[in-house]
């Protein structure tokens, strides 16, 4: 399990998991203090936020001598795109149909081929043949978004079809995705966090975990679990193997997240509030809920 994050990734994580619920803006002093909890120094935070500003991810405003940073429209879009890739699990009942995404990219646009491949993999597609990608999920909106993003409408064909001959749907799944690898990664996650969950739960009962400790642990828990979902295509239940570890890992994530949620958020609010006389929290924000917690979990 990854124990540290680079400063830029941490800033995006804090916007996605915390700051967006509090007006999507933060005082630079609070951001520095939050990141100090992970061992990031003030100089590295200021350098990272400066680069992100120059790259168009964040924008700043001045109030006296204080600088406040919020995500730009581009930054919000980037965060939402990432969320769309990983919050795709629990797709519901399968309709028995496969979606085909086929393309023939001309040589003059060869520079986008690798990016297109990454986009399709992140969105949960599997490669059947060269330039022929499949998914059992209804990702038409995602496909249209990819086409528009790269301006490749004239080079792409999309079909919906049923499997009527040859390998079964489950056999096709094993051909398109490395299910054993995914199961192994979920098992690694559980092996790491089962023991931590029990240990931290006991420490919290004894009052040995500070709010800052919970803040760091919750953030790293979300990060490490989220990494798994980038390689999980979010297959319908009907196509999953009998010994699928995804649901067990999701249940562990839910339970661990919820014991950390309140003290972690209290620490965030304490630090965040230093930049404001008053602040408002989103009415829809439930500290015990998270987009990665599925109904089944």
mmCIF file of C-alpha atoms in Angstrom:
data_model
loop_
_atom_site.group_PDB
_atom_site.id
_atom_site.type_symbol
_atom_site.label_atom_id
_atom_site.label_comp_id
_atom_site.label_asym_id
_atom_site.label_seq_id
_atom_site.Cartn_x
_atom_site.Cartn_y
_atom_site.Cartn_z
ATOM 1 C CA UNK A 1 0.000 0.000 0.000
ATOM 2 C CA UNK A 2 1.258 3.474 -0.897
ATOM 3 C CA UNK A 3 2.171 5.412 2.257
ATOM 4 C CA UNK A 4 2.865 8.879 0.842
ATOM 5 C CA UNK A 5 1.578 11.021 -2.021
ATOM 6 C CA UNK A 6 3.278 13.754 -3.979
ATOM 7 C CA UNK A 7 2.156 17.246 -3.029
ATOM 8 C CA UNK A 8 0.152 17.927 -6.194
ATOM 9 C CA UNK A 9 -1.799 14.667 -5.841
ATOM 10 C CA UNK A 10 -2.459 15.468 -2.195
ATOM 11 C CA UNK A 11 -3.877 18.876 -3.080
ATOM 12 C CA UNK A 12 -6.287 17.332 -5.603
ATOM 13 C CA UNK A 13 -7.256 14.717 -3.008
ATOM 14 C CA UNK A 14 -8.040 17.390 -0.403
ATOM 15 C CA UNK A 15 -10.178 19.320 -2.884
ATOM 16 C CA UNK A 16 -12.066 16.177 -3.861
ATOM 17 C CA UNK A 17 -12.627 14.747 -0.368
ATOM 18 C CA UNK A 18 -12.932 17.875 1.748
ATOM 19 C CA UNK A 19 -12.621 21.358 0.273
ATOM 20 C CA UNK A 20 -15.377 20.942 -2.323
ATOM 21 C CA UNK A 21 -17.866 20.533 0.533
ATOM 22 C CA UNK A 22 -16.813 23.922 1.973
ATOM 23 C CA UNK A 23 -17.200 26.284 -0.974
ATOM 24 C CA UNK A 24 -14.344 24.808 -3.043
ATOM 25 C CA UNK A 25 -11.879 27.391 -1.724
ATOM 26 C CA UNK A 26 -9.148 27.341 0.934
ATOM 27 C CA UNK A 27 -6.682 29.776 2.508
ATOM 28 C CA UNK A 28 -3.106 28.864 1.597
ATOM 29 C CA UNK A 29 -2.140 28.864 5.299
ATOM 30 C CA UNK A 30 -4.730 26.175 6.037
ATOM 31 C CA UNK A 31 -3.645 24.134 3.026
ATOM 32 C CA UNK A 32 -0.052 24.227 4.256
ATOM 33 C CA UNK A 33 -1.078 23.078 7.764
ATOM 34 C CA UNK A 34 -3.225 20.233 6.387
ATOM 35 C CA UNK A 35 -0.387 18.970 4.231
ATOM 36 C CA UNK A 36 2.113 19.236 7.068
ATOM 37 C CA UNK A 37 0.166 16.354 8.634
ATOM 38 C CA UNK A 38 1.498 14.179 5.777
ATOM 39 C CA UNK A 39 5.069 15.437 6.014
ATOM 40 C CA UNK A 40 4.857 18.020 3.217
ATOM 41 C CA UNK A 41 6.767 21.241 3.906
ATOM 42 C CA UNK A 42 5.513 24.776 3.298
ATOM 43 C CA UNK A 43 7.963 25.330 0.436
ATOM 44 C CA UNK A 44 6.786 22.237 -1.452
ATOM 45 C CA UNK A 45 3.112 23.216 -0.958
ATOM 46 C CA UNK A 46 3.659 26.743 -2.243
ATOM 47 C CA UNK A 47 5.657 25.438 -5.206
ATOM 48 C CA UNK A 48 2.984 22.863 -6.060
ATOM 49 C CA UNK A 49 0.064 25.300 -5.831
ATOM 50 C CA UNK A 50 2.030 27.819 -7.930
ATOM 51 C CA UNK A 51 2.599 25.218 -10.659
ATOM 52 C CA UNK A 52 -1.059 24.188 -10.535
ATOM 53 C CA UNK A 53 -2.056 27.831 -10.936
ATOM 54 C CA UNK A 54 0.215 28.296 -13.966
ATOM 55 C CA UNK A 55 -1.202 25.072 -15.458
ATOM 56 C CA UNK A 56 -4.757 26.352 -15.066
ATOM 57 C CA UNK A 57 -5.918 23.899 -12.374
ATOM 58 C CA UNK A 58 -6.460 26.465 -9.615
ATOM 59 C CA UNK A 59 -6.996 30.199 -9.370
ATOM 60 C CA UNK A 60 -6.306 32.585 -6.504
ATOM 61 C CA UNK A 61 -7.851 35.658 -4.961
ATOM 62 C CA UNK A 62 -6.371 38.091 -2.464
ATOM 63 C CA UNK A 63 -7.998 39.340 0.712
ATOM 64 C CA UNK A 64 -5.592 41.662 2.463
ATOM 65 C CA UNK A 65 -2.343 39.714 2.779
ATOM 66 C CA UNK A 66 -4.090 36.347 2.533
ATOM 67 C CA UNK A 67 -4.268 34.229 -0.615
ATOM 68 C CA UNK A 68 -7.183 31.874 -1.229
ATOM 69 C CA UNK A 69 -7.190 29.110 -3.858
ATOM 70 C CA UNK A 70 -10.092 27.429 -5.620
ATOM 71 C CA UNK A 71 -10.292 24.973 -8.496
ATOM 72 C CA UNK A 72 -10.809 26.513 -11.920
ATOM 73 C CA UNK A 73 -13.476 25.221 -14.277
ATOM 74 C CA UNK A 74 -10.745 23.061 -15.810
ATOM 75 C CA UNK A 75 -9.762 21.774 -12.371
ATOM 76 C CA UNK A 76 -13.348 20.888 -11.476
ATOM 77 C CA UNK A 77 -13.719 19.086 -14.807
ATOM 78 C CA UNK A 78 -10.530 17.112 -14.180
ATOM 79 C CA UNK A 79 -11.745 16.108 -10.718
ATOM 80 C CA UNK A 80 -15.154 15.102 -12.071
ATOM 81 C CA UNK A 81 -13.574 13.056 -14.865
ATOM 82 C CA UNK A 82 -11.468 11.147 -12.350
ATOM 83 C CA UNK A 83 -14.529 10.614 -10.168
ATOM 84 C CA UNK A 84 -16.480 9.311 -13.143
ATOM 85 C CA UNK A 85 -13.845 6.665 -13.765
ATOM 86 C CA UNK A 86 -13.759 5.330 -10.242
ATOM 87 C CA UNK A 87 -17.299 5.889 -8.989
ATOM 88 C CA UNK A 88 -18.560 3.557 -11.714
ATOM 89 C CA UNK A 89 -18.958 0.455 -9.558
ATOM 90 C CA UNK A 90 -22.282 -1.131 -8.616
ATOM 91 C CA UNK A 91 -23.619 -0.743 -12.191
ATOM 92 C CA UNK A 92 -26.913 -2.515 -11.540
ATOM 93 C CA UNK A 93 -28.551 -5.401 -13.343
ATOM 94 C CA UNK A 94 -26.952 -6.305 -16.665
ATOM 95 C CA UNK A 95 -29.116 -6.104 -19.786
ATOM 96 C CA UNK A 96 -27.120 -8.907 -21.484
ATOM 97 C CA UNK A 97 -25.629 -6.612 -24.125
ATOM 98 C CA UNK A 98 -22.068 -5.628 -24.988
ATOM 99 C CA UNK A 99 -21.049 -2.159 -26.171
ATOM 100 C CA UNK A 100 -18.386 -1.978 -28.879
ATOM 101 C CA UNK A 101 -16.120 1.031 -29.371
ATOM 102 C CA UNK A 102 -14.190 0.767 -32.638
ATOM 103 C CA UNK A 103 -11.831 3.333 -34.123
ATOM 104 C CA UNK A 104 -9.434 3.841 -36.999
ATOM 105 C CA UNK A 105 -7.207 6.775 -36.146
ATOM 106 C CA UNK A 106 -5.294 8.155 -39.166
ATOM 107 C CA UNK A 107 -1.545 8.594 -39.044
ATOM 108 C CA UNK A 108 -1.881 12.375 -38.795
ATOM 109 C CA UNK A 109 -3.587 11.912 -35.412
ATOM 110 C CA UNK A 110 -1.392 9.094 -34.114
ATOM 111 C CA UNK A 111 -0.345 11.217 -31.119
ATOM 112 C CA UNK A 112 -3.751 10.681 -29.488
ATOM 113 C CA UNK A 113 -3.796 6.876 -29.764
ATOM 114 C CA UNK A 114 -2.048 6.240 -26.444
ATOM 115 C CA UNK A 115 -4.235 8.780 -24.659
ATOM 116 C CA UNK A 116 -7.366 7.237 -26.155
ATOM 117 C CA UNK A 117 -6.269 3.795 -24.993
ATOM 118 C CA UNK A 118 -5.770 5.080 -21.452
ATOM 119 C CA UNK A 119 -9.172 6.793 -21.487
ATOM 120 C CA UNK A 120 -10.927 3.592 -22.513
ATOM 121 C CA UNK A 121 -9.107 1.468 -19.948
ATOM 122 C CA UNK A 122 -9.875 3.986 -17.172
ATOM 123 C CA UNK A 123 -13.530 3.991 -18.203
ATOM 124 C CA UNK A 124 -13.747 0.212 -17.831
ATOM 125 C CA UNK A 125 -13.350 -1.061 -21.396
ATOM 126 C CA UNK A 126 -11.497 -4.242 -22.308
ATOM 127 C CA UNK A 127 -9.472 -4.719 -25.509
ATOM 128 C CA UNK A 128 -10.848 -7.513 -27.721
ATOM 129 C CA UNK A 129 -8.855 -6.848 -30.901
ATOM 130 C CA UNK A 130 -6.652 -4.040 -32.131
ATOM 131 C CA UNK A 131 -8.754 -0.849 -31.858
ATOM 132 C CA UNK A 132 -11.848 -2.848 -30.804
ATOM 133 C CA UNK A 133 -12.937 -2.257 -27.207
ATOM 134 C CA UNK A 134 -15.834 -3.809 -25.262
ATOM 135 C CA UNK A 135 -17.786 -3.126 -22.095
ATOM 136 C CA UNK A 136 -20.951 -4.710 -20.681
ATOM 137 C CA UNK A 137 -21.893 -1.376 -19.075
ATOM 138 C CA UNK A 138 -23.977 1.342 -20.675
ATOM 139 C CA UNK A 139 -21.236 3.935 -21.120
ATOM 140 C CA UNK A 140 -22.681 5.790 -24.105
ATOM 141 C CA UNK A 141 -22.316 9.183 -22.423
ATOM 142 C CA UNK A 142 -18.707 8.400 -21.522
ATOM 143 C CA UNK A 143 -18.013 7.310 -25.107
ATOM 144 C CA UNK A 144 -19.510 10.525 -26.482
ATOM 145 C CA UNK A 145 -17.398 12.508 -24.042
ATOM 146 C CA UNK A 146 -14.222 10.770 -25.198
ATOM 147 C CA UNK A 147 -15.103 11.325 -28.853
ATOM 148 C CA UNK A 148 -15.753 15.035 -28.261
ATOM 149 C CA UNK A 149 -12.608 15.447 -26.162
ATOM 150 C CA UNK A 150 -10.319 14.170 -28.914
ATOM 151 C CA UNK A 151 -12.327 15.342 -31.916
ATOM 152 C CA UNK A 152 -12.494 11.872 -33.474
ATOM 153 C CA UNK A 153 -16.175 11.572 -34.374
ATOM 154 C CA UNK A 154 -15.484 10.608 -37.987
ATOM 155 C CA UNK A 155 -13.081 7.818 -36.957
ATOM 156 C CA UNK A 156 -15.259 6.012 -34.414
ATOM 157 C CA UNK A 157 -18.070 3.471 -34.615
ATOM 158 C CA UNK A 158 -20.227 2.349 -31.667
ATOM 159 C CA UNK A 159 -22.338 -0.821 -31.626
ATOM 160 C CA UNK A 160 -24.493 -2.682 -29.130
ATOM 161 C CA UNK A 161 -24.673 -6.474 -29.562
ATOM 162 C CA UNK A 162 -25.386 -9.770 -27.815
ATOM 163 C CA UNK A 163 -22.979 -12.686 -27.540
ATOM 164 C CA UNK A 164 -24.642 -15.511 -29.507
ATOM 165 C CA UNK A 165 -21.767 -17.851 -30.403
ATOM 166 C CA UNK A 166 -18.421 -19.093 -29.131
ATOM 167 C CA UNK A 167 -17.162 -18.262 -25.665
ATOM 168 C CA UNK A 168 -19.618 -17.555 -22.869
ATOM 169 C CA UNK A 169 -19.947 -14.056 -21.460
ATOM 170 C CA UNK A 170 -17.951 -15.015 -18.356
ATOM 171 C CA UNK A 171 -15.221 -16.569 -20.498
ATOM 172 C CA UNK A 172 -15.145 -13.360 -22.510
ATOM 173 C CA UNK A 173 -14.680 -11.392 -19.288
ATOM 174 C CA UNK A 174 -11.584 -13.455 -18.432
ATOM 175 C CA UNK A 175 -10.221 -12.837 -21.910
ATOM 176 C CA UNK A 176 -10.735 -9.073 -21.706
ATOM 177 C CA UNK A 177 -9.647 -8.439 -18.110
ATOM 178 C CA UNK A 178 -7.162 -9.998 -15.715
ATOM 179 C CA UNK A 179 -9.674 -10.958 -13.029
ATOM 180 C CA UNK A 180 -7.105 -12.882 -10.982
ATOM 181 C CA UNK A 181 -4.861 -9.814 -10.832
ATOM 182 C CA UNK A 182 -7.764 -7.673 -9.617
ATOM 183 C CA UNK A 183 -8.685 -10.212 -6.961
ATOM 184 C CA UNK A 184 -5.059 -10.318 -5.788
ATOM 185 C CA UNK A 185 -4.984 -6.508 -5.463
ATOM 186 C CA UNK A 186 -8.186 -6.525 -3.423
ATOM 187 C CA UNK A 187 -6.699 -9.266 -1.230
ATOM 188 C CA UNK A 188 -3.549 -7.174 -0.713
ATOM 189 C CA UNK A 189 -5.717 -4.232 0.332
ATOM 190 C CA UNK A 190 -7.639 -6.335 2.838
ATOM 191 C CA UNK A 191 -4.481 -7.964 4.222
ATOM 192 C CA UNK A 192 -3.076 -4.495 4.871
ATOM 193 C CA UNK A 193 -6.192 -2.856 6.286
ATOM 194 C CA UNK A 194 -7.897 -5.646 8.259
ATOM 195 C CA UNK A 195 -5.208 -5.518 10.936
ATOM 196 C CA UNK A 196 -5.027 -1.717 10.853
ATOM 197 C CA UNK A 197 -8.800 -1.442 11.215
ATOM 198 C CA UNK A 198 -8.869 -3.573 14.359
ATOM 199 C CA UNK A 199 -5.805 -1.862 15.803
ATOM 200 C CA UNK A 200 -7.056 1.671 15.163
ATOM 201 C CA UNK A 201 -10.517 0.813 16.471
ATOM 202 C CA UNK A 202 -8.983 -0.278 19.789
ATOM 203 C CA UNK A 203 -6.723 2.788 19.904
ATOM 204 C CA UNK A 204 -9.728 5.043 19.370
ATOM 205 C CA UNK A 205 -11.554 3.356 22.249
ATOM 206 C CA UNK A 206 -8.544 4.061 24.476
ATOM 207 C CA UNK A 207 -8.295 7.662 23.263
ATOM 208 C CA UNK A 208 -4.908 7.075 21.634
ATOM 209 C CA UNK A 209 -5.818 8.396 18.173
ATOM 210 C CA UNK A 210 -5.822 12.166 17.673
ATOM 211 C CA UNK A 211 -8.101 13.854 15.153
ATOM 212 C CA UNK A 212 -5.011 14.511 13.039
ATOM 213 C CA UNK A 213 -4.115 10.805 13.121
ATOM 214 C CA UNK A 214 -7.618 9.975 11.884
ATOM 215 C CA UNK A 215 -7.396 12.648 9.175
ATOM 216 C CA UNK A 216 -4.172 11.181 7.803
ATOM 217 C CA UNK A 217 -5.429 7.607 8.037
ATOM 218 C CA UNK A 218 -8.767 8.366 6.366
ATOM 219 C CA UNK A 219 -7.083 10.223 3.508
ATOM 220 C CA UNK A 220 -4.605 7.405 2.832
ATOM 221 C CA UNK A 221 -7.387 4.800 3.122
ATOM 222 C CA UNK A 222 -9.398 6.577 0.416
ATOM 223 C CA UNK A 223 -6.324 6.992 -1.769
ATOM 224 C CA UNK A 224 -5.268 3.335 -1.584
ATOM 225 C CA UNK A 225 -8.794 2.035 -2.141
ATOM 226 C CA UNK A 226 -9.373 4.435 -5.008
ATOM 227 C CA UNK A 227 -6.246 3.137 -6.769
ATOM 228 C CA UNK A 228 -7.842 -0.321 -6.911
ATOM 229 C CA UNK A 229 -10.910 1.028 -8.645
ATOM 230 C CA UNK A 230 -8.847 2.446 -11.490
ATOM 231 C CA UNK A 231 -8.129 -1.152 -12.584
ATOM 232 C CA UNK A 232 -11.576 -2.537 -11.746
ATOM 233 C CA UNK A 233 -13.931 -2.195 -14.756
ATOM 234 C CA UNK A 234 -17.013 -2.315 -12.514
ATOM 235 C CA UNK A 235 -18.521 -5.431 -14.072
ATOM 236 C CA UNK A 236 -22.177 -6.320 -13.511
ATOM 237 C CA UNK A 237 -22.768 -8.933 -10.823
ATOM 238 C CA UNK A 238 -23.868 -11.466 -13.421
ATOM 239 C CA UNK A 239 -20.365 -11.471 -14.956
ATOM 240 C CA UNK A 240 -18.305 -11.603 -11.772
ATOM 241 C CA UNK A 241 -16.594 -14.829 -10.658
ATOM 242 C CA UNK A 242 -17.900 -16.690 -7.605
ATOM 243 C CA UNK A 243 -14.838 -15.829 -5.510
ATOM 244 C CA UNK A 244 -14.846 -12.110 -6.197
ATOM 245 C CA UNK A 245 -13.015 -10.067 -3.535
ATOM 246 C CA UNK A 246 -14.358 -6.667 -4.557
ATOM 247 C CA UNK A 247 -17.441 -6.701 -2.327
ATOM 248 C CA UNK A 248 -15.480 -7.877 0.724
ATOM 249 C CA UNK A 249 -12.928 -5.103 0.195
ATOM 250 C CA UNK A 250 -15.740 -2.557 -0.211
ATOM 251 C CA UNK A 251 -17.257 -3.637 3.108
ATOM 252 C CA UNK A 252 -13.906 -3.247 4.880
ATOM 253 C CA UNK A 253 -13.450 0.189 3.318
ATOM 254 C CA UNK A 254 -16.922 1.256 4.471
ATOM 255 C CA UNK A 255 -16.431 0.122 8.058
ATOM 256 C CA UNK A 256 -12.970 1.636 8.422
ATOM 257 C CA UNK A 257 -13.937 4.893 6.705
ATOM 258 C CA UNK A 258 -16.905 5.440 8.983
ATOM 259 C CA UNK A 259 -14.990 5.116 12.274
ATOM 260 C CA UNK A 260 -12.436 7.651 10.988
ATOM 261 C CA UNK A 261 -14.855 10.035 9.308
ATOM 262 C CA UNK A 262 -15.977 12.307 12.153
ATOM 263 C CA UNK A 263 -12.641 12.948 13.924
ATOM 264 C CA UNK A 264 -10.913 13.344 10.537
ATOM 265 C CA UNK A 265 -13.459 15.922 9.436
ATOM 266 C CA UNK A 266 -13.238 17.720 12.797
ATOM 267 C CA UNK A 267 -9.487 18.122 12.253
ATOM 268 C CA UNK A 268 -10.088 19.446 8.735
ATOM 269 C CA UNK A 269 -12.665 21.981 9.961
ATOM 270 C CA UNK A 270 -10.385 23.183 12.764
ATOM 271 C CA UNK A 271 -7.590 23.937 10.302
ATOM 272 C CA UNK A 272 -9.865 25.160 7.494
ATOM 273 C CA UNK A 273 -11.673 27.640 9.772
ATOM 274 C CA UNK A 274 -8.433 29.526 10.495
ATOM 275 C CA UNK A 275 -8.771 31.240 7.110
ATOM 276 C CA UNK A 276 -12.344 32.475 7.625
ATOM 277 C CA UNK A 277 -14.429 34.334 10.194
ATOM 278 C CA UNK A 278 -17.338 32.065 9.284
ATOM 279 C CA UNK A 279 -17.774 29.268 6.752
ATOM 280 C CA UNK A 280 -20.611 27.189 5.355
ATOM 281 C CA UNK A 281 -20.664 23.459 4.757
ATOM 282 C CA UNK A 282 -22.692 21.946 1.916
ATOM 283 C CA UNK A 283 -26.154 20.925 3.114
ATOM 284 C CA UNK A 284 -25.794 17.656 1.182
ATOM 285 C CA UNK A 285 -22.501 16.642 2.798
ATOM 286 C CA UNK A 286 -22.791 13.602 5.061
ATOM 287 C CA UNK A 287 -19.464 13.042 6.809
ATOM 288 C CA UNK A 288 -20.180 9.313 7.187
ATOM 289 C CA UNK A 289 -20.911 8.815 3.494
ATOM 290 C CA UNK A 290 -18.538 8.672 0.537
ATOM 291 C CA UNK A 291 -19.056 8.030 -3.201
ATOM 292 C CA UNK A 292 -16.869 4.912 -2.884
ATOM 293 C CA UNK A 293 -19.280 3.364 -0.378
ATOM 294 C CA UNK A 294 -21.752 1.342 -2.427
ATOM 295 C CA UNK A 295 -25.185 0.268 -1.239
ATOM 296 C CA UNK A 296 -24.119 -3.369 -1.157
ATOM 297 C CA UNK A 297 -21.089 -2.615 0.971
#
